[in-house]
Coordinates of C-alpha atoms and ligand atoms in Angstrom, one line a residue:
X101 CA -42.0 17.9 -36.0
X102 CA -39.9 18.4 -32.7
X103 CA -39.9 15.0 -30.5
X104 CA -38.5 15.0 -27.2
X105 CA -37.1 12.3 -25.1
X106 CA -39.0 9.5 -22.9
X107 CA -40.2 11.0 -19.9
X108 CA -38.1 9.9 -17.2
X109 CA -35.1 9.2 -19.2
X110 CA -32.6 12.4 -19.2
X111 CA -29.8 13.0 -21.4
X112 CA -26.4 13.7 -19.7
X113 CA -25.4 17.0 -21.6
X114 CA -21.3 17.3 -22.1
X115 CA -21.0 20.0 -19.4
X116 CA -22.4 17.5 -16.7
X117 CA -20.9 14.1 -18.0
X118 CA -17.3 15.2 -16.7
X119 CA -18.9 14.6 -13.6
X120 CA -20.1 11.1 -14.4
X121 CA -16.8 10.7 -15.7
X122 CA -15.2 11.3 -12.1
X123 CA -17.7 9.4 -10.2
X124 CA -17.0 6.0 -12.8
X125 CA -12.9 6.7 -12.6
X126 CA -12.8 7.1 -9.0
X127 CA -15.1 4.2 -8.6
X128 CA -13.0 1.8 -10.6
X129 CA -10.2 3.0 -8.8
X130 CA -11.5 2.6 -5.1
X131 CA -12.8 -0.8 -6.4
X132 CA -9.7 -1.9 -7.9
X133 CA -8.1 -1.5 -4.9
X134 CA -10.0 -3.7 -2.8
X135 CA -9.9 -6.6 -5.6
X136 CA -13.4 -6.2 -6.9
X137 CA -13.2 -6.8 -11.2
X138 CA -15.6 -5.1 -14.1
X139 CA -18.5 -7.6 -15.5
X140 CA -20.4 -5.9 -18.1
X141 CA -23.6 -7.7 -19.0
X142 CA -26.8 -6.9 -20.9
X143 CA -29.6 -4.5 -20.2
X144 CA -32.0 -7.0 -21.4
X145 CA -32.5 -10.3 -19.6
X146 CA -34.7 -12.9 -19.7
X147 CA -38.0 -11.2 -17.9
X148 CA -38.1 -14.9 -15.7
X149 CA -34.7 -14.1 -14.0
X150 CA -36.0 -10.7 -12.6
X151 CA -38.9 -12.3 -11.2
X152 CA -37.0 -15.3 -9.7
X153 CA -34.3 -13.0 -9.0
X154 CA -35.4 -9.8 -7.5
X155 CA -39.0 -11.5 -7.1
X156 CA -42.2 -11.2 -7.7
X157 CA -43.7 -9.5 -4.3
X158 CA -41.6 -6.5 -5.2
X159 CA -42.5 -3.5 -6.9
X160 CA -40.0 -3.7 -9.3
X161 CA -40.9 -6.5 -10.8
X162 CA -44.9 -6.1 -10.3
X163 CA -45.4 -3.0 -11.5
X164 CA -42.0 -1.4 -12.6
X165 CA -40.9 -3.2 -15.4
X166 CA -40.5 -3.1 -18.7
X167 CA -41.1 -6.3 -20.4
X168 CA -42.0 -7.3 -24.4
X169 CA -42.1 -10.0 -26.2
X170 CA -39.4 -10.8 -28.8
X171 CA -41.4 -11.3 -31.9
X172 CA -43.2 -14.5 -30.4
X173 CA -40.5 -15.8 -28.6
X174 CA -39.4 -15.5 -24.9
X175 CA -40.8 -12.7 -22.7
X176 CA -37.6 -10.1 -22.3
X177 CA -37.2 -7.4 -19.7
X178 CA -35.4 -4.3 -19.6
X179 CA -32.9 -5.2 -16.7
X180 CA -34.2 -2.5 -13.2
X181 CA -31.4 -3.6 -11.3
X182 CA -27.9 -5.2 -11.9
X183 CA -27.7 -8.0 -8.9
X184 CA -29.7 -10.8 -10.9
X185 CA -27.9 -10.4 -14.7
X186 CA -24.5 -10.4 -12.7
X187 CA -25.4 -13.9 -10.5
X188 CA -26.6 -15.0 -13.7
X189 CA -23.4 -14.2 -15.4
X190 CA -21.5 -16.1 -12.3
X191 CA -23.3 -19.0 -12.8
X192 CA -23.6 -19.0 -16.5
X193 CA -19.6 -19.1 -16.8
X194 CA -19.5 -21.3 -13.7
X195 CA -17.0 -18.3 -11.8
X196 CA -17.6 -20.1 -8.9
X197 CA -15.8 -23.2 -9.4
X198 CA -12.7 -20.3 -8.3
X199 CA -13.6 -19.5 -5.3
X200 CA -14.7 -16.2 -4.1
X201 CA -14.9 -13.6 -6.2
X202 CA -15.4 -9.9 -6.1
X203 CA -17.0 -8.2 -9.2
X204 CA -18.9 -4.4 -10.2
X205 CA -20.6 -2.9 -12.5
X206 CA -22.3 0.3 -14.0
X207 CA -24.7 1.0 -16.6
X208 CA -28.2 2.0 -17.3
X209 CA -31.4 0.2 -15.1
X210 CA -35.0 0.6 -16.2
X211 CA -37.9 0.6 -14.0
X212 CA -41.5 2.6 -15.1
X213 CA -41.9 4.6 -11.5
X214 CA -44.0 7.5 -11.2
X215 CA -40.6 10.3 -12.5
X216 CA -39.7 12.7 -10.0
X217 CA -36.7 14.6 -8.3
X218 CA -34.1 11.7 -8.3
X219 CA -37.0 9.2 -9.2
X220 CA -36.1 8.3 -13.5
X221 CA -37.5 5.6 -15.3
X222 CA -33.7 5.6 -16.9
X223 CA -31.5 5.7 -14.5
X224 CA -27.7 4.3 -13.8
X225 CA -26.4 2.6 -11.0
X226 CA -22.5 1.2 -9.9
X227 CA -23.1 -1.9 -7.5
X228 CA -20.5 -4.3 -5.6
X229 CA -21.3 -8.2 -5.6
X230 CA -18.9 -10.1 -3.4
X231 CA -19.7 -13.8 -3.7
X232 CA -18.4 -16.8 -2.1
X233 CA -18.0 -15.5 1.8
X234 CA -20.4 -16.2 4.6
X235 CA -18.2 -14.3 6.9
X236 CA -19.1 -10.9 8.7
X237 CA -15.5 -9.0 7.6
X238 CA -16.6 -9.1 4.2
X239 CA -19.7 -7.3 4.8
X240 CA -17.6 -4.7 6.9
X241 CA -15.3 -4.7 4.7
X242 CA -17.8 -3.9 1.2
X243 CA -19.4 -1.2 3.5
X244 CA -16.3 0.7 4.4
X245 CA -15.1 0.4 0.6
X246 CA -18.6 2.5 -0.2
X247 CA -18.1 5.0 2.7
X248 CA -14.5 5.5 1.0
X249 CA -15.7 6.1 -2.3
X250 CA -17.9 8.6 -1.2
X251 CA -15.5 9.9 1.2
X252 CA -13.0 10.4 -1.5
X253 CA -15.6 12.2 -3.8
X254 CA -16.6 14.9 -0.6
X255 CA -19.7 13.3 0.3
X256 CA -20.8 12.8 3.8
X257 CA -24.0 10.4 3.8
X258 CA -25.5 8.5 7.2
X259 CA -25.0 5.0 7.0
X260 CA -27.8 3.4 8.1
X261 CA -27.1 -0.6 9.1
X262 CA -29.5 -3.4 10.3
X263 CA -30.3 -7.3 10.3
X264 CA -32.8 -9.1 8.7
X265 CA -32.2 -12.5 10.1
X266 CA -31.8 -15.4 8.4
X267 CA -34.2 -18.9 8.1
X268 CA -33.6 -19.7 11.7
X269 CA -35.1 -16.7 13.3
X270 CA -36.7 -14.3 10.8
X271 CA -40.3 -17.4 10.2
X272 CA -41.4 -17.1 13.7
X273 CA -41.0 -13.1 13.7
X274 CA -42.8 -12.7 10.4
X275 CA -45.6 -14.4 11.4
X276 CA -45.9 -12.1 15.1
X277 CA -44.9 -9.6 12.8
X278 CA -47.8 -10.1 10.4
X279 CA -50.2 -10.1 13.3
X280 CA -49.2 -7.3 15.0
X281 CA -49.8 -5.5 11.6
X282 CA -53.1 -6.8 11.2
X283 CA -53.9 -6.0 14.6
X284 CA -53.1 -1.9 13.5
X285 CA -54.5 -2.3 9.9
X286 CA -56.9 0.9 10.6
X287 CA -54.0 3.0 11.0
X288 CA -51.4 2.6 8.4
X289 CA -51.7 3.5 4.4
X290 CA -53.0 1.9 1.8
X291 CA -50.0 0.6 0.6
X292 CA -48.9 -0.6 3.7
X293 CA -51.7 -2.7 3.9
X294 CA -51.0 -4.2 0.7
X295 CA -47.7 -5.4 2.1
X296 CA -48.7 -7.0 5.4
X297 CA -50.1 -10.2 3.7
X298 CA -47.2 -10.4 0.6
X299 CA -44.4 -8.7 2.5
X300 CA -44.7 -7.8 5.7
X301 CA -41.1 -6.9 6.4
X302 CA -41.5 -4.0 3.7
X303 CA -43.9 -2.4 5.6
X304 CA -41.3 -1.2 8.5
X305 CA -39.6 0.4 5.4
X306 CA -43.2 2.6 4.7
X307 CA -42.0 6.2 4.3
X308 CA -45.7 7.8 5.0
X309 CA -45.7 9.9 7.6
X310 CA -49.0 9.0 9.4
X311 CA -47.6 5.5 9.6
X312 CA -44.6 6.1 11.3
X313 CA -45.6 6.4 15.0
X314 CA -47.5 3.0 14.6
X315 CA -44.8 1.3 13.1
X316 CA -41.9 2.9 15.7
X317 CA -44.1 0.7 18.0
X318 CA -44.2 -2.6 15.7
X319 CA -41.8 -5.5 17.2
X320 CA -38.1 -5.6 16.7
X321 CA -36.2 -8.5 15.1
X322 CA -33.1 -6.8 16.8
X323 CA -34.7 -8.1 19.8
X324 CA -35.0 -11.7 18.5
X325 CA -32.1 -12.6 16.7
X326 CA -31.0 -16.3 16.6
X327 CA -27.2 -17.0 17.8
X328 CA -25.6 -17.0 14.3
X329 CA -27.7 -13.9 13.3
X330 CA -26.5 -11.8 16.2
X331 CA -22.9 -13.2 16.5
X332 CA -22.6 -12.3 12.7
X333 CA -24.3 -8.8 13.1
X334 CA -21.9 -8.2 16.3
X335 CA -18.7 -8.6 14.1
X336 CA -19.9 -6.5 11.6
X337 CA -20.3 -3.5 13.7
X338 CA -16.5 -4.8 15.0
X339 CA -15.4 -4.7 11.7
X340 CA -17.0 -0.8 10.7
X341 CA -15.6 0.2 14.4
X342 CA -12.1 -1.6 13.8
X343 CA -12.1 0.3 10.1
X344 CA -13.5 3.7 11.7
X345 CA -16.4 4.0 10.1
X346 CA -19.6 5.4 11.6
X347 CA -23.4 3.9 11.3
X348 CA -26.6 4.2 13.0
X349 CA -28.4 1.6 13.5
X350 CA -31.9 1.2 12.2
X351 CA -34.1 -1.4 13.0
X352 CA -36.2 -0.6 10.5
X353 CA -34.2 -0.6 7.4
X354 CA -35.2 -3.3 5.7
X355 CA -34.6 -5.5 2.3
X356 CA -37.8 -7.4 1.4
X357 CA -36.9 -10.4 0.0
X358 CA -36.8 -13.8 1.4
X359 CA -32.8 -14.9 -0.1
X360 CA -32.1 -11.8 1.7
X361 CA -30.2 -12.7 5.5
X362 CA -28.5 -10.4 8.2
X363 CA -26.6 -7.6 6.5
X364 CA -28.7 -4.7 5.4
X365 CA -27.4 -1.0 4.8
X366 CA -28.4 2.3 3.4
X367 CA -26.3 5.5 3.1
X368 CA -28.9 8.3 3.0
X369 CA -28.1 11.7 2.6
X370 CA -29.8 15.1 3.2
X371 CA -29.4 16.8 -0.1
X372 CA -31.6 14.2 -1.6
X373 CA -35.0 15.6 -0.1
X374 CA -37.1 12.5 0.3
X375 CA -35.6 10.3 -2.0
X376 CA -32.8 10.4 0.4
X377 CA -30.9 7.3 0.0
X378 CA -27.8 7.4 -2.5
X379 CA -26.8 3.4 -1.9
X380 CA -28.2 0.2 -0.5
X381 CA -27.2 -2.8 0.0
X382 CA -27.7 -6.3 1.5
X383 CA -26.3 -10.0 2.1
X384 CA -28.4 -12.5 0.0
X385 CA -27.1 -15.7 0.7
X386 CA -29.8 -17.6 -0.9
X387 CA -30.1 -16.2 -3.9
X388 CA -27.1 -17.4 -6.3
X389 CA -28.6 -21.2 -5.6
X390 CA -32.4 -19.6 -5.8
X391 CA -31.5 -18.7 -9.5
X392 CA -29.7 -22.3 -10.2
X393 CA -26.1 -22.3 -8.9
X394 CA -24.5 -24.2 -6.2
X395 CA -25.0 -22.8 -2.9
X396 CA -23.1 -19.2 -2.8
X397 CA -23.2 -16.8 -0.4
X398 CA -22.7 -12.8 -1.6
X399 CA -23.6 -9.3 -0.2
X400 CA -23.9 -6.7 -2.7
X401 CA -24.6 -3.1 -3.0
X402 CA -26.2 -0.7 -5.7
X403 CA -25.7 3.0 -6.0
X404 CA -27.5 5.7 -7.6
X405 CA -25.3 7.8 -9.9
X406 CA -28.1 10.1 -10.9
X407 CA -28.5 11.0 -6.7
X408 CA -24.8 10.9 -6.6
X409 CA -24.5 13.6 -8.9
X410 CA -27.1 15.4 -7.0
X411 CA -25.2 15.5 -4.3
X412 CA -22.3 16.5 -5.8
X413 CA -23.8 19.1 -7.6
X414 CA -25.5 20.5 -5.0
X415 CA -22.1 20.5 -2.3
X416 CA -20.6 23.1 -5.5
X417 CA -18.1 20.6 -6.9
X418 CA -17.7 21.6 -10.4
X419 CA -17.5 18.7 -12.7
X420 CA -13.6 19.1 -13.6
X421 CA -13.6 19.5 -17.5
X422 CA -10.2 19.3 -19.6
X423 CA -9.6 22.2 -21.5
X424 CA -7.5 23.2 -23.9
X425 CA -4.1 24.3 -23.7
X426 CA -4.2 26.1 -26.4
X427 CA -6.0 27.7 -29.2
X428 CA -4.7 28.3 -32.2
X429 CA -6.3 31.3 -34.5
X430 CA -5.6 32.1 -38.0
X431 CA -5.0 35.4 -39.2
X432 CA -4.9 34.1 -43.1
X433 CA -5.1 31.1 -45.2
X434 CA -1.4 30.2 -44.8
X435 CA -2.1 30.5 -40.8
X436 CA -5.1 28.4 -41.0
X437 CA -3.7 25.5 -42.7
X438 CA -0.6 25.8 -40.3
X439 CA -3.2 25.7 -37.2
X440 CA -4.2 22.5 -38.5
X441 CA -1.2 20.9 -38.6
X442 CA 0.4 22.3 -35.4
X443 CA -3.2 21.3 -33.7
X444 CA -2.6 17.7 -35.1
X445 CA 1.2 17.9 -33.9
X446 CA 0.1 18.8 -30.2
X447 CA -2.8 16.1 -30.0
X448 CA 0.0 13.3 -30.9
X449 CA 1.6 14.8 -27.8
X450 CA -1.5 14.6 -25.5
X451 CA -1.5 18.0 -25.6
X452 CA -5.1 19.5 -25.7
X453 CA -5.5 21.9 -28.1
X454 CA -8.4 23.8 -30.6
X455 CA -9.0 25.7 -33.7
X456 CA -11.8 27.7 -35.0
X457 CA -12.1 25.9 -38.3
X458 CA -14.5 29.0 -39.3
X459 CA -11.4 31.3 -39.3
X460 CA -12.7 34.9 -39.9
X461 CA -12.4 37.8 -37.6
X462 CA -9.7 38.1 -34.9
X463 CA -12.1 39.1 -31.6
X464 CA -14.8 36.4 -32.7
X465 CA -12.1 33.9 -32.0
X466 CA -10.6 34.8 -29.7
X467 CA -14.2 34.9 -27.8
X468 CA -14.0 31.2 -28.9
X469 CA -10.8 30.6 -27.3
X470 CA -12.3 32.3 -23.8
X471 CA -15.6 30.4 -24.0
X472 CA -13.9 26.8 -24.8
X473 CA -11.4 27.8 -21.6
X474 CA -8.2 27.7 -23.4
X475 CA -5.1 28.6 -21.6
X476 CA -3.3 30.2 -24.3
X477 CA -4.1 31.2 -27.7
X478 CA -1.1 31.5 -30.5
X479 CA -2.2 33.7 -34.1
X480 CA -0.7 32.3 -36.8
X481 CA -0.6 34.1 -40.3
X482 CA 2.1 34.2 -43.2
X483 CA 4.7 35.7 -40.6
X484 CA 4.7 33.1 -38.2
X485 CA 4.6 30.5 -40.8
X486 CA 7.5 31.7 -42.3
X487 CA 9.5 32.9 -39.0
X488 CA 9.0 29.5 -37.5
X489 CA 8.0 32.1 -34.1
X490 CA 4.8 33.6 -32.8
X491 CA 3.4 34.9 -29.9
X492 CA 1.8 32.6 -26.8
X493 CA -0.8 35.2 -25.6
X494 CA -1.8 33.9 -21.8
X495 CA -5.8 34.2 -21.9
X496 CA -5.7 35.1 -18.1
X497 CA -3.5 37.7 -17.8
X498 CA -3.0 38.9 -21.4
X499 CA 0.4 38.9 -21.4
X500 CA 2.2 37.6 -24.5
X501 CA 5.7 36.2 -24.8
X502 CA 7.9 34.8 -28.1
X503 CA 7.4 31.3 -28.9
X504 CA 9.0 29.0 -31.5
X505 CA 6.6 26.9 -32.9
X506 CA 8.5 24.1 -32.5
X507 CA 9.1 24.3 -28.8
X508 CA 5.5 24.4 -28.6
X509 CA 5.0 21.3 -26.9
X510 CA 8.2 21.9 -24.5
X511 CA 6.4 25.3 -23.5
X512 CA 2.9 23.9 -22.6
X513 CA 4.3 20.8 -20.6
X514 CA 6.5 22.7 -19.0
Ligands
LIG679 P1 -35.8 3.9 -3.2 O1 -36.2 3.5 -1.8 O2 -35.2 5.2 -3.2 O3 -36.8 3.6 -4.2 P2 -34.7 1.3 -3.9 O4 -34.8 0.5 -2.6 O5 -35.7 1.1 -4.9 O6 -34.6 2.9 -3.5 P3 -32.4 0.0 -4.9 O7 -33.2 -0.9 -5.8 O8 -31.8 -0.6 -3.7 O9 -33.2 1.2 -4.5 O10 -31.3 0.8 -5.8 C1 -30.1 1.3 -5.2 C2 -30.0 2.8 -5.5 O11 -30.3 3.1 -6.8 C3 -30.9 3.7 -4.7 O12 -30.4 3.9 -3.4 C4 -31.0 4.9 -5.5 O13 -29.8 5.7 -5.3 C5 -30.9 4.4 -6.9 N1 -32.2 4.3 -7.5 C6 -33.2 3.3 -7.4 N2 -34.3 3.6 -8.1 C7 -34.0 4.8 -8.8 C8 -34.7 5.5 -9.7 N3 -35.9 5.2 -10.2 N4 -34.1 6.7 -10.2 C9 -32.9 7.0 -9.8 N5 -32.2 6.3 -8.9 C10 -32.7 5.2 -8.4
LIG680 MG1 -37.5 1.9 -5.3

């Protein structure tokens, strides 16, 4: 009996993981750079620290997760983001008592959404937390490290930037906010209306079409910021300006969550149809203390490597793949024992290098040496084993010039 995978949760075949591969390296690498360190953590949490941590009003933790019980004891979840298991990590080791700190990670995230065109139910994500600074340069500073990243990697995506506000002026626009809504009810979507009571800021986010003239008309935060709100938005646009990097803003971007203050971005791009946005991310200076530690404030941001890819795929970058540099082929027994070794030799070099372990007929491997890409291919048989020379055939252009074995190595560095 064939069984296949879990809808919604693809497997990354060897031909696209070099790809992966050069989305992670040059992610550590831009990260590195700006100070931000690995935390790995587990993909299975206590379900109670999504729900505190994410919350329960969102559709992640409502309807999207997966949780079980572990034989009786504790309710666990399968983590469907990375924010809450890292600020759990902080505080758990008590990082803050160092002061600010700058930390990523990658892996898997869960969440049971309907599966679709860059929509999984297994999906992985790289995310930036930068804890312990209130002040608008780090923001700028987190967003310009993303537009970087996906600078350096060819990709040109909008970034999309707006303020949510913070305690001191977001209450009284909620509440006009939630009237307004009410007042238009009629005319927006089902799921829309949902959000008006439990969330209303979530409904400026609506993608549905036939709601999006009613809510270009819904009132503007931007409009109504408090001092601090609009001083801190002001530098961050200094900062993206000082650091050349473009935005748009949208008023109605949006991150629904009450922990959630001022800083909120997107980077959308159009190769992504309409599940268009590749990153998000947002200042949540509430929610370190909101899941038990001392008052911390952080900005963080998560990106989709499965949308990434899609991207990249679809702007022609081949995923680079190592090949080998040679490939040995055996014309007898003697030569096939010999490939072995000199195989070995070259590896302890760092030298990629393959064999057809199946021996047999000259042209079949030599079809194996085109199809794995090598460079060169060198036959060995009794003669060469004995001569201590063969021949380094170059797959490209055919030609073939004398080799000693032993200069091998010197001959494919060089
Ligand atoms: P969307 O509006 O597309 O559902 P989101 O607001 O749920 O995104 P976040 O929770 O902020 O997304 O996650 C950050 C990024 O992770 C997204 O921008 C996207 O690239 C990626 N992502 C989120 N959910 C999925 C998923 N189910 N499958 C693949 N990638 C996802
Ligand atoms: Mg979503």
């Amino acid at each position: 009996m064939k069984i296949s995978g879990v809808k919604g949760m693809n497997d990354v075949l060897p031909a696209e993981v070099a790809r992966w591969h050069e989305m992670e390296a040059v992610a550590r690498d831009v990260f590195a750079l700006h100070g931000y360190r690995e935390v790995r953590t587990p993909v299975v949490e206590p379900a109670q620290l999504f729900a505190r941590g994410v919350g329960e009003a969102t559709d992640i933790v409502n309807k999207e997760m997966y949780v079980f019980e572990d034989k009786g004891e504790e309710l666990l979840a399968l983590r469907p983001e990375g924010t809450a298991g890292t600020v759990r990590a902080f505080i758990e080791h008590g990082a803050y008592v160092e002061g600010p700190q700058k930390w990523f990670y990658m892996g898997p995230m869960f969440r049971r959404e309907r599966p679709q065109k860059g929509r999984y139910r297994q999906f992985h994500q790289i995310g930036c937390e930068a804890f312990g600074v209130a002040e608008p340069f780090v923001d700028a500073e987190q967003i310009a490290l993303l537009d970087g990243y996906l600078a350096r990697l060819g990709v040109r995506a909008e970034l999309r930037l707006n303020t949510v506000g913070d305690a001191s002026c977001r209450p009284a626009y909620l509440a006009d906010l939630k009237a307004w809504l009410t007042g238009r009810k009629a005319e927006l979507c089902p799921d829309c209306n949902d959000r008006i009571e439990r969330n209303p800021l979530r409904v400026l986010d609506c993608k549905t079409p036939s709601c999006q003239p009613v809510l270009e008309q819904a009132p503007r935060l931007l409009e109504r910021l408090c001092e601090g709100c609009a001083a801190h938005f002001a530098q961050v646009k200094a900062g993206l300006e000082a650091l050349g990097v473009a935005y748009r803003v949208d008023p109605r971007l949006v991150r629904g969550l009450d922990y959630y203050v001022r800083t909120a971005y997107e980077f959308t791009s159009d190769a992504l149809g309409s599940q268009s946005a590749v990153a998000g991310g947002g200042r949540y200076d509430r929610l370190v203390e909101t899941l038990g530690g001392p008052p911390t404030p952080g900005i963080g941001f998560a990106l989709g490597e499965e949308r990434l890819a899609m991207i990249l795929e679809k702007a022609g970058r081949a995923p680079q793949e190592r090949r080998p540099a040679v490939f040995f082929i055996s014309a007898d027994a003697a030569g096939a024992l010999e490939a072995l070794r000199r195989a070995a030799a070259l590896r302890r070099e760092g030298i990629a290098c393959e064999l057809d372990p199946r021996g047999g007929k000259f042209k079949a491997q030599f079809k194996q040496a085109e199809r794995v890409g090598a460079r060169y291919a060198v036959v060995l048989g009794e003669n060469e084993v004995r001569s201590g020379e063969a021949k380094l055939k170059d797959m490209q252009s055919r030609e073939e010039t004398p080799v000693a074995l032993d200069a091998l190595a010197a001959r494919l560095r060089g």
